[in-house]
XYZ file of C-alpha atoms in Angstrom:
204
model
C -23.977 -17.389 13.016
C -25.033 -18.735 16.387
C -28.820 -18.581 16.375
C -30.507 -21.236 18.537
C -33.951 -22.431 17.524
C -35.702 -24.448 14.867
C -33.621 -25.644 11.948
C -35.590 -26.468 8.819
C -38.641 -27.469 10.805
C -36.786 -29.395 13.491
C -35.858 -28.330 17.013
C -32.193 -27.947 17.912
C -30.917 -31.068 19.594
C -29.681 -30.895 23.142
C -25.981 -30.306 23.294
C -25.846 -28.158 20.163
C -23.156 -25.558 20.583
C -24.257 -21.955 20.589
C -23.374 -18.835 22.511
C -25.508 -17.218 25.184
C -25.483 -13.726 26.580
C -25.241 -12.854 30.239
C -24.909 -9.461 31.937
C -21.191 -9.359 31.277
C -21.068 -10.575 27.700
C -20.867 -13.825 25.813
C -20.619 -17.101 27.652
C -18.350 -19.672 26.094
C -16.354 -17.264 23.978
C -12.950 -16.982 25.549
C -10.899 -13.898 24.915
C -8.047 -16.141 23.870
C -10.088 -17.148 20.793
C -10.244 -13.535 19.599
C -7.112 -11.942 18.111
C -5.762 -9.341 20.559
C -6.162 -6.431 18.125
C -9.871 -7.278 17.702
C -10.858 -7.820 21.348
C -12.126 -4.282 21.952
C -14.091 -4.392 18.701
C -15.573 -7.797 19.546
C -16.545 -6.783 23.092
C -18.252 -3.593 21.938
C -20.119 -5.422 19.166
C -21.265 -8.215 21.498
C -22.543 -5.778 24.125
C -23.989 -3.180 21.769
C -21.960 -0.353 23.301
C -21.892 2.192 20.487
C -19.432 4.540 22.233
C -17.003 1.700 22.916
C -17.490 0.528 19.343
C -16.641 3.983 17.998
C -13.481 4.057 20.104
C -12.526 0.538 19.028
C -12.960 1.499 15.373
C -10.915 4.680 15.849
C -8.085 2.577 17.294
C -8.477 -0.439 15.008
C -5.241 -1.567 13.408
C -6.820 -4.232 11.224
C -9.824 -4.441 8.912
C -13.378 -3.696 10.036
C -14.387 -6.877 8.210
C -12.018 -9.240 10.021
C -13.862 -12.099 11.743
C -14.045 -11.587 15.492
C -15.947 -14.746 16.514
C -16.820 -17.966 14.645
C -16.248 -16.216 11.344
C -18.631 -13.416 12.340
C -17.599 -9.854 11.637
C -18.614 -7.028 13.961
C -21.487 -6.316 11.563
C -22.709 -9.911 11.833
C -22.725 -9.692 15.632
C -24.534 -6.381 15.861
C -27.159 -7.586 13.367
C -27.539 -10.848 15.277
C -28.196 -9.098 18.590
C -30.239 -6.234 17.150
C -27.989 -3.296 18.014
C -29.261 -0.758 15.488
C -26.995 2.203 16.450
C -23.955 -0.080 16.228
C -25.049 -1.357 12.826
C -25.461 2.238 11.644
C -21.967 3.129 12.840
C -20.356 0.091 11.228
C -22.033 0.832 7.908
C -20.907 4.468 8.111
C -17.359 3.171 8.604
C -17.601 0.947 5.528
C -18.397 -2.517 6.906
C -19.072 -5.046 4.139
C -22.730 -5.980 3.641
C -21.798 -9.228 1.921
C -19.182 -10.615 4.316
C -19.820 -14.297 5.044
C -19.350 -16.086 8.357
C -18.162 -19.667 8.751
C -21.690 -20.896 7.926
C -21.869 -18.836 4.738
C -24.361 -16.363 6.225
C -24.217 -12.629 5.576
C -25.355 -9.997 8.115
C -28.806 -9.873 6.479
C -29.346 -13.527 7.451
C -28.687 -12.626 11.090
C -31.006 -9.613 11.126
C -33.791 -11.630 9.505
C -33.374 -14.512 11.941
C -33.578 -12.117 14.880
C -36.622 -10.290 13.554
C -34.958 -6.868 13.518
C -36.886 -5.128 10.753
C -35.206 -1.723 11.158
C -31.819 -3.359 10.676
C -33.071 -5.361 7.697
C -34.340 -2.142 6.100
C -31.069 -0.354 6.896
C -28.977 -3.103 5.315
C -31.063 -3.088 2.143
C -31.034 0.710 1.975
C -27.238 0.764 2.298
C -26.672 -1.498 -0.685
C -24.871 0.585 -3.307
C -27.014 -0.663 -6.179
C -29.772 -3.064 -7.178
C -27.268 -5.783 -8.057
C -25.994 -5.782 -4.478
C -29.568 -6.004 -3.147
C -30.196 -8.973 -5.420
C -27.031 -10.745 -4.271
C -27.958 -10.191 -0.636
C -31.499 -11.493 -1.104
C -30.243 -14.523 -3.058
C -27.350 -15.286 -0.706
C -27.487 -18.766 0.799
C -25.824 -20.138 3.910
C -24.379 -23.601 4.444
C -27.881 -25.094 4.595
C -29.028 -23.332 1.459
C -31.181 -20.870 3.377
C -31.734 -17.369 2.030
C -32.528 -14.455 4.353
C -36.197 -15.071 3.519
C -35.901 -18.626 4.857
C -34.600 -17.215 8.141
C -37.404 -14.654 8.364
C -39.987 -17.340 7.576
C -38.609 -19.738 10.168
C -38.990 -17.053 12.814
C -42.389 -16.038 11.398
C -41.303 -12.413 11.226
C -44.182 -11.309 9.024
C -43.117 -7.690 8.497
C -39.666 -8.821 7.408
C -41.138 -11.471 5.119
C -43.217 -8.781 3.435
C -40.267 -6.383 3.211
C -38.014 -9.007 1.632
C -40.689 -10.017 -0.870
C -41.282 -6.358 -1.765
C -37.524 -5.971 -2.256
C -37.446 -8.845 -4.731
C -36.697 -11.948 -2.657
C -37.776 -15.214 -4.264
C -40.398 -17.181 -2.296
C -39.730 -20.269 -4.427
C -36.034 -20.845 -3.647
C -35.460 -24.219 -2.001
C -32.769 -24.873 0.577
C -30.552 -27.940 0.936
C -33.508 -29.851 2.389
C -35.806 -28.973 -0.504
C -37.791 -26.496 1.603
C -39.092 -23.157 0.380
C -39.431 -20.313 2.900
C -43.144 -21.027 3.128
C -42.419 -24.601 4.194
C -40.553 -23.320 7.245
C -43.325 -21.124 8.656
C -45.840 -22.806 10.934
C -49.083 -23.948 9.323
C -52.109 -21.663 9.643
C -50.001 -18.555 10.211
C -50.119 -15.309 8.261
C -46.470 -15.716 7.366
C -47.185 -19.103 5.768
C -50.170 -17.700 3.870
C -48.220 -14.709 2.533
C -45.342 -16.901 1.406
C -47.529 -19.545 -0.208
C -49.509 -16.866 -2.074
C -46.264 -15.225 -3.227
C -44.907 -18.565 -4.401
C -48.097 -19.284 -6.344
C -48.020 -15.827 -7.926
C -44.371 -16.283 -8.917
C -45.146 -19.658 -10.479
C -47.989 -18.271 -12.589
C -45.874 -15.535 -14.153
């Protein structure tokens, strides 16, 4: 997952490698890095073109869950960039909710990091059962962050509340020993909600 920004309370250092969007697509992602049979799928997912995505899926010779960029599946990319209609289409076609990218993140991590609450709700609603929801909420990436950590870091209050209501743990610590509440800025509503939830969980 290529999400620039704060990492566990620290700013990204200059020179960190991440992808940017311009009017014609991703910068720094050469077509040669994407398998030929996935290029149409990758391009449609990166640009959020739902009609092109539908056509790419109709003509796809491989799996919908094959990584198209840096371990990201098409579902990861559309969640990362907030393309709700594309996410809906991919889920209708059977894309895996629990596929992991090269950093161990699932699509829910990406949607939470981007602050896309409709996508977060859609992903949770499409889980086949409560066990799947639990696995998604508890899933950790390479830095030990859950989706709630990502939502807290971005101070996406509505998503924080949605994840907590869905059963996410506010007390889980990442690889740096930080709870989600530790990652939200001080004196913000997101921090207050997370700290209160953590205290309530600890008193049960």
